[in-house]
Each structure stands twice: as C-alpha cells, then as structure tokens.
Tab-separated table of N, CA, C and O in Angstrom:
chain	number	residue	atom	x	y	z
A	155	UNK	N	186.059	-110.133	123.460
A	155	UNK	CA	186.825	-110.253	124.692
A	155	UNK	C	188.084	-109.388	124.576
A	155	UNK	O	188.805	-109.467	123.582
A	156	UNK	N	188.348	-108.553	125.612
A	156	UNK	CA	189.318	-107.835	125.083
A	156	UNK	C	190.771	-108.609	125.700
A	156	UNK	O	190.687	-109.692	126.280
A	157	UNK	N	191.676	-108.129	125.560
A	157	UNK	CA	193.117	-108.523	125.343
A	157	UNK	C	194.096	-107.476	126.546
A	157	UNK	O	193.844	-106.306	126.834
A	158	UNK	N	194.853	-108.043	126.905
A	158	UNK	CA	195.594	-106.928	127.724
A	158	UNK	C	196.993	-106.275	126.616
A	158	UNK	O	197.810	-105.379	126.825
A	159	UNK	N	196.850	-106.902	125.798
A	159	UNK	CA	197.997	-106.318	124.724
A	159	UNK	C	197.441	-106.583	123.725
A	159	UNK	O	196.528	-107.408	123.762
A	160	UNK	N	197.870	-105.882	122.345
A	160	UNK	CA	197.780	-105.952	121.180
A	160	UNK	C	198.405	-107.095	120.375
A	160	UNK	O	199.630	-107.148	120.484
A	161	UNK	N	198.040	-107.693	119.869
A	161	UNK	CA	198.344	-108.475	118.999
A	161	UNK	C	198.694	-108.615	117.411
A	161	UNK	O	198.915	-109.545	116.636
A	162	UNK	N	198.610	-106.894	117.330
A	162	UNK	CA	199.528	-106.660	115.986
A	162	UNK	C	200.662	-105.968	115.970
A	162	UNK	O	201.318	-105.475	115.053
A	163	UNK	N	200.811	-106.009	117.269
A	163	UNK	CA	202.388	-104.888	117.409
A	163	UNK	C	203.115	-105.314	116.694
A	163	UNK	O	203.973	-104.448	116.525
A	164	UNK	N	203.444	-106.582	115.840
A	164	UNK	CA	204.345	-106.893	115.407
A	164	UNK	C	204.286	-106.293	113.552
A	164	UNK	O	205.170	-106.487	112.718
A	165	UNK	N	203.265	-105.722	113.389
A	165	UNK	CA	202.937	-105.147	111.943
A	165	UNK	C	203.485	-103.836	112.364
A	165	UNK	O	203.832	-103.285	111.319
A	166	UNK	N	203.782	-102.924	113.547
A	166	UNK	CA	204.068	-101.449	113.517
A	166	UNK	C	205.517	-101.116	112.942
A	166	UNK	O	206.534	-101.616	113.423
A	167	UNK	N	205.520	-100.107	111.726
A	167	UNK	CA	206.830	-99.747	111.210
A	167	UNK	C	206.990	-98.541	112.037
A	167	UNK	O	206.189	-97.606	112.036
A	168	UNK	N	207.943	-98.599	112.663
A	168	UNK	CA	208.639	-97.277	112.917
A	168	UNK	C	208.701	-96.409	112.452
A	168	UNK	O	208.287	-95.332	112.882
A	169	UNK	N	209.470	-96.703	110.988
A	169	UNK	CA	209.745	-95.877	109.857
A	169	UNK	C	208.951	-95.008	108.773
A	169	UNK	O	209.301	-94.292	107.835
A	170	UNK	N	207.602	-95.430	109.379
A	170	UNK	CA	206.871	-94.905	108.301
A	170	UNK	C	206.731	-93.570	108.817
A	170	UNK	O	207.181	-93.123	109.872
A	171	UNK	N	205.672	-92.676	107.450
A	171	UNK	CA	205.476	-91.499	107.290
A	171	UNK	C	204.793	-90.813	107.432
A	171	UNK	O	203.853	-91.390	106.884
A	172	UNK	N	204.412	-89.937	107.754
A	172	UNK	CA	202.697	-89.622	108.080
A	172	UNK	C	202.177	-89.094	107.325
A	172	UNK	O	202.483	-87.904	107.403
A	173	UNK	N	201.048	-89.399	106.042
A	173	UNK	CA	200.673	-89.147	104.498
A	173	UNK	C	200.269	-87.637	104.696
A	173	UNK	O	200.142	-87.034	103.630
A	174	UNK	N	199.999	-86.765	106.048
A	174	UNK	CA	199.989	-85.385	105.831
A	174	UNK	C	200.420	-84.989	107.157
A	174	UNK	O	200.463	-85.852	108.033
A	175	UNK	N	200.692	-83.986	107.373
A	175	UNK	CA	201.188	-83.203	109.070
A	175	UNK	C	200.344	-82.073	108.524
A	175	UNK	O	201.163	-81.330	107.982
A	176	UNK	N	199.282	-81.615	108.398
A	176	UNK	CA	198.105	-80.555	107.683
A	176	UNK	C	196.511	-81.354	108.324
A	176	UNK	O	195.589	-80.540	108.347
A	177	UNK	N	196.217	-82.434	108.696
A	177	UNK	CA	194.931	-82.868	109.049
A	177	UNK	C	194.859	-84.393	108.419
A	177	UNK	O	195.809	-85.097	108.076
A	178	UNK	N	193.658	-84.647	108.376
A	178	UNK	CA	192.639	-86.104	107.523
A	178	UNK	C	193.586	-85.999	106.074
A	178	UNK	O	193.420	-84.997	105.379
A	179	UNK	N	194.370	-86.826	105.726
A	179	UNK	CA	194.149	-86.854	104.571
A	179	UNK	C	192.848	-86.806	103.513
A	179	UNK	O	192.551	-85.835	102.817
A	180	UNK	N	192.451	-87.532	103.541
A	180	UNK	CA	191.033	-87.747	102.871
A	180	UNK	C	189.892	-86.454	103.151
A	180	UNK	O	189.381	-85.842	102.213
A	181	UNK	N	189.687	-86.252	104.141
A	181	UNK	CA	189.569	-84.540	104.424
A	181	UNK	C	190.065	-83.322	103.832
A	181	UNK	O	189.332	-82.478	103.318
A	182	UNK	N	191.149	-83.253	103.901
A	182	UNK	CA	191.638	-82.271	102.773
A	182	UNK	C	191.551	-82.076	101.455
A	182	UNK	O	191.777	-81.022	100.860
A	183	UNK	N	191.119	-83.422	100.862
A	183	UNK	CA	191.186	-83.635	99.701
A	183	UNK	C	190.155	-83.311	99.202
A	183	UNK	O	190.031	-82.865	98.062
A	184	UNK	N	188.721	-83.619	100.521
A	184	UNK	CA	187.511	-83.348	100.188
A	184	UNK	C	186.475	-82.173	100.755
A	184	UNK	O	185.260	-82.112	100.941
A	185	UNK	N	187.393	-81.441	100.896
A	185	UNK	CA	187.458	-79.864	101.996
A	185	UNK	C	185.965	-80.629	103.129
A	185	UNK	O	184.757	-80.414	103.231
A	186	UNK	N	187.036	-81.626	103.825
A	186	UNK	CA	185.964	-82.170	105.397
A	186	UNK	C	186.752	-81.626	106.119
A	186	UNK	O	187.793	-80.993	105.941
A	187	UNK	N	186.154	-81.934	106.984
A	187	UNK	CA	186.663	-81.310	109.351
A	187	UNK	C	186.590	-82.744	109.783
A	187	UNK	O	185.982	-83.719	109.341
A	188	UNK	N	187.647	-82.499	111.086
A	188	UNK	CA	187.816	-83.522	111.463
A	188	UNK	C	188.000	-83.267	112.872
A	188	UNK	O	188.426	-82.122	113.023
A	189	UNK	N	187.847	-83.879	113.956
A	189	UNK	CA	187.701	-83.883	115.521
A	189	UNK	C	188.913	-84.270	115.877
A	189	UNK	O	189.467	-83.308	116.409
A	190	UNK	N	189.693	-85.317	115.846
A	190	UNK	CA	191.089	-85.643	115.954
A	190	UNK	C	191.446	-86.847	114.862
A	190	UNK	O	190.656	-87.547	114.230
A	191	UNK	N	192.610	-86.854	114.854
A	191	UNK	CA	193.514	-87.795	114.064
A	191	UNK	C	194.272	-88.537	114.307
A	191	UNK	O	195.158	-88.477	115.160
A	192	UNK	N	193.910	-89.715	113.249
A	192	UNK	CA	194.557	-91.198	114.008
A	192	UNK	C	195.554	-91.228	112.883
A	192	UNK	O	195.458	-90.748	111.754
A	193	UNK	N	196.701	-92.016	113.540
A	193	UNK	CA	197.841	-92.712	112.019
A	193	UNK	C	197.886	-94.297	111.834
A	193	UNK	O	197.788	-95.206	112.658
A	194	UNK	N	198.015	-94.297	110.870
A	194	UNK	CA	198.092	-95.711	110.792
A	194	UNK	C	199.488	-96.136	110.684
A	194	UNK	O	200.274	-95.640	109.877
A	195	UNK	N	199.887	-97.404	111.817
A	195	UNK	CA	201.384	-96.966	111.936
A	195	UNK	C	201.954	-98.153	110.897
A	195	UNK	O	203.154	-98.431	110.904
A	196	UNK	N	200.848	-98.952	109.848
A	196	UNK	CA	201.689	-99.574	108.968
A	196	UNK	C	202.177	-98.849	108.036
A	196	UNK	O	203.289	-99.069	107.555
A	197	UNK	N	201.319	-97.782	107.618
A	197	UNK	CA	201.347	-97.296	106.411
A	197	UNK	C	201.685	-95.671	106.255
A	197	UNK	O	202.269	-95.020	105.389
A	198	UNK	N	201.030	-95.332	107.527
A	198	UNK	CA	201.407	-93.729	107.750
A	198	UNK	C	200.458	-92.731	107.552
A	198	UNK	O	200.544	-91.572	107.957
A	199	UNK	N	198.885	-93.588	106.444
A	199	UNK	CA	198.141	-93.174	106.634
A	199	UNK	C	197.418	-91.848	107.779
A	199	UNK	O	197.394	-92.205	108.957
A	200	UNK	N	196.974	-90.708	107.550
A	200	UNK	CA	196.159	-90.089	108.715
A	200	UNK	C	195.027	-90.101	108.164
A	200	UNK	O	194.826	-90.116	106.950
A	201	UNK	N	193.809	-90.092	109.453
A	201	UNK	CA	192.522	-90.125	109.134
A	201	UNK	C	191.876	-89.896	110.314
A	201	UNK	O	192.187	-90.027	111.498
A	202	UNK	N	190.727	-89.456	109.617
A	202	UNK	CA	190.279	-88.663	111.287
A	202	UNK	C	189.507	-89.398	112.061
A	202	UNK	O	189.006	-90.438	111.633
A	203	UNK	N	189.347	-89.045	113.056
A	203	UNK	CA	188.042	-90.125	114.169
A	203	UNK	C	186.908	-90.981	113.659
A	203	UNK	O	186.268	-91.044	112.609
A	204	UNK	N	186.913	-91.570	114.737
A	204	UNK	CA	184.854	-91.976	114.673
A	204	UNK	C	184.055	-90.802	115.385
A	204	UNK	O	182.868	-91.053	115.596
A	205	UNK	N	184.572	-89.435	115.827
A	205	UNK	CA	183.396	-88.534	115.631
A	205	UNK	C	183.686	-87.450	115.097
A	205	UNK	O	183.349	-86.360	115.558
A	206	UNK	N	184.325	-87.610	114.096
A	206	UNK	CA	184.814	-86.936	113.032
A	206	UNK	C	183.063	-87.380	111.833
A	206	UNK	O	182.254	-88.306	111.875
A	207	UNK	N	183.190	-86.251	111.013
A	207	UNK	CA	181.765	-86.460	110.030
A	207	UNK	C	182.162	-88.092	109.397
A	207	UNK	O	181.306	-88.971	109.494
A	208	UNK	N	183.422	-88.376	108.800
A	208	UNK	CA	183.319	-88.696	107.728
A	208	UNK	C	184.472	-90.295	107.941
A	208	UNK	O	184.754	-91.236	107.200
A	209	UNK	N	184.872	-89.879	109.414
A	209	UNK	CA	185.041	-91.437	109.890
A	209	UNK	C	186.576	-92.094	109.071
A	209	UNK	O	186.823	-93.299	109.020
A	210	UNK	N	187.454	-91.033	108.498
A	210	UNK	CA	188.233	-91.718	107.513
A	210	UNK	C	189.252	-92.900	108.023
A	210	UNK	O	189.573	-93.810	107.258
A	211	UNK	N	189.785	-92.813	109.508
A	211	UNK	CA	190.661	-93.676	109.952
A	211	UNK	C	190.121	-95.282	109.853
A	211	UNK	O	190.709	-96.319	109.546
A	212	UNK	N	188.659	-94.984	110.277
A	212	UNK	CA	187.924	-96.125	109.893
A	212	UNK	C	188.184	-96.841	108.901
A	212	UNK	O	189.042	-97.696	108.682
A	213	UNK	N	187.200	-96.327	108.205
A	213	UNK	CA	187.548	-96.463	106.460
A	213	UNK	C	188.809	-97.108	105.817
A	213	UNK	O	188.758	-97.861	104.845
A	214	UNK	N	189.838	-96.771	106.398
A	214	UNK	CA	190.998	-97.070	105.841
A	214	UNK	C	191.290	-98.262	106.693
A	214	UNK	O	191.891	-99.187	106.147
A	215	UNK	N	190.937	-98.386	108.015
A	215	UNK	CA	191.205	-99.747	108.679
A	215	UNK	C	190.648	-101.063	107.391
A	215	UNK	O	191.263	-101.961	106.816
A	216	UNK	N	188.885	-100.490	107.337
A	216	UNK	CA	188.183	-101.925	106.298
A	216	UNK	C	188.729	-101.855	104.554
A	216	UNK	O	188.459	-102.689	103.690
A	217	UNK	N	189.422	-100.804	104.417
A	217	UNK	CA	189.860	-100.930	103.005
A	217	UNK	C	190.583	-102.700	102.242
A	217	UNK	O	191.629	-103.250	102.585
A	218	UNK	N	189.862	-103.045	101.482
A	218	UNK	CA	190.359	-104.363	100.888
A	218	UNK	C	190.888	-103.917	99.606
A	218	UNK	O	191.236	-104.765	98.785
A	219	UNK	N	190.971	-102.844	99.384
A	219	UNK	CA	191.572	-102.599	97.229
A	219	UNK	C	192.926	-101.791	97.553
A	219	UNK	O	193.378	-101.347	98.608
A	220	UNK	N	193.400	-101.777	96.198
A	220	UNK	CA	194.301	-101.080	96.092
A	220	UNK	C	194.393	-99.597	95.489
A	220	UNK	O	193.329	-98.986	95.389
A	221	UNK	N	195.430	-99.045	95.130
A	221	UNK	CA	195.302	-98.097	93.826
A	221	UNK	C	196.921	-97.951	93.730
A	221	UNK	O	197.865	-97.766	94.498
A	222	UNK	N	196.632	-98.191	91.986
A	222	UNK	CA	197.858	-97.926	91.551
A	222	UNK	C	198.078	-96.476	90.816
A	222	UNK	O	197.613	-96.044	89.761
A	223	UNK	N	199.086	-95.812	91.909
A	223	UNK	CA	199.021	-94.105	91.178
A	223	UNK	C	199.758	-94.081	90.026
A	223	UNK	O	199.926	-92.917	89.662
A	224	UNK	N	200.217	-94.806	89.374
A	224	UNK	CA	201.126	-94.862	88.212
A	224	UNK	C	200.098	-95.025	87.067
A	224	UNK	O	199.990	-94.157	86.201
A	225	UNK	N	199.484	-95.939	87.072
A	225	UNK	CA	197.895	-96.538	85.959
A	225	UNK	C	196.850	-95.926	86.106
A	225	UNK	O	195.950	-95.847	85.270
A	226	UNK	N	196.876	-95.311	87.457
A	226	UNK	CA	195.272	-94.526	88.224
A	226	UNK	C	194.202	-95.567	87.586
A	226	UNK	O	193.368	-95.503	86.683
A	227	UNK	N	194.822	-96.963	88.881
A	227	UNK	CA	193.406	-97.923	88.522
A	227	UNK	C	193.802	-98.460	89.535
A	227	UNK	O	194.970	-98.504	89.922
A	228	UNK	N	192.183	-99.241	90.420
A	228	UNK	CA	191.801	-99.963	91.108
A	228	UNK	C	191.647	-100.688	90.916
A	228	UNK	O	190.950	-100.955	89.937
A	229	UNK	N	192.290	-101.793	91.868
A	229	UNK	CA	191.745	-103.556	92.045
A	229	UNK	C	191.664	-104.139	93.102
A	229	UNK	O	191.522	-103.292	93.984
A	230	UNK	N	191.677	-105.210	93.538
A	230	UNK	CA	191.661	-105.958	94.664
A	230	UNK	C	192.422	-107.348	94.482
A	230	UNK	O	192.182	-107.976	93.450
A	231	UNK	N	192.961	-107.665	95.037
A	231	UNK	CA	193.637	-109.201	95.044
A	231	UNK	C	193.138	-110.239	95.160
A	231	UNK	O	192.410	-110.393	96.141
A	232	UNK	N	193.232	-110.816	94.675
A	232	UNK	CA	193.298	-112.553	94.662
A	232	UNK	C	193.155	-112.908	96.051
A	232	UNK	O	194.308	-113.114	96.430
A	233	UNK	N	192.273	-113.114	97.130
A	233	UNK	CA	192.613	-113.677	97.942
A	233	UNK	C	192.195	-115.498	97.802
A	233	UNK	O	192.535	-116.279	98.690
C-alpha cells in the first residue's frame, strides 16, 4: 500500500557525502556502466539503478554486513 510520504525522512543526513562525484561506486571499482545514479542519503553511498547491469543502489539498500577498512574483515551483527 503505498504512503503519501515517506516514513524514513527522519534517517536523512544532510551532511553526508557522496562516496564518488565520478559514477556507481561499485562500478568503478569493477570497470561496470551504469544508466543513472542513486545516493543514499544516510550514508552517501552512490549506486546505480535498477536498469543499470549490476543494480548497485539496490544492493546496498539489502546489505546486512559490515566491513571494517582498518582489519579488512567482514561481519554482521548480533541482531
């Protein structure tokens, strides 16, 4: 059922950053193309469409792990 407003506006940072002004993050990294680009306004994340090949904005919406760039290791939390 859809909604006439959003109901996570209250998660949007202003302040954040946008992880590239160059394309997909995740695209670049993995020499992909991308159709347009979404941000993610908690995190700053960019990632490209759902008709983009490789779907990254998606992706990063269902992400449940972490990564720690300091250890370069993955986990997931305790929920």
């Amino acid at each position: 059922m859809a909604t006439d407003t959003c109901s996570h506006l209250d998660l949007i940072d202003e302040s954040v950053t946008p992880s590239s002004t160059e394309g997909c993050s995740e695209c670049l990294r993995i020499g992909g193309t991308w159709v347009h680009l979404r941000e993610c306004m908690i995190c700053g994340e960019v990632g490209c469409c759902d008709n983009s090949p490789n779907k990254h904005a998606t992706k990063h919406f269902h992400e449940d792990w972490y990564w720690c760039y300091v250890d370069e290791f993955a986990f997931r939390l305790a929920g």
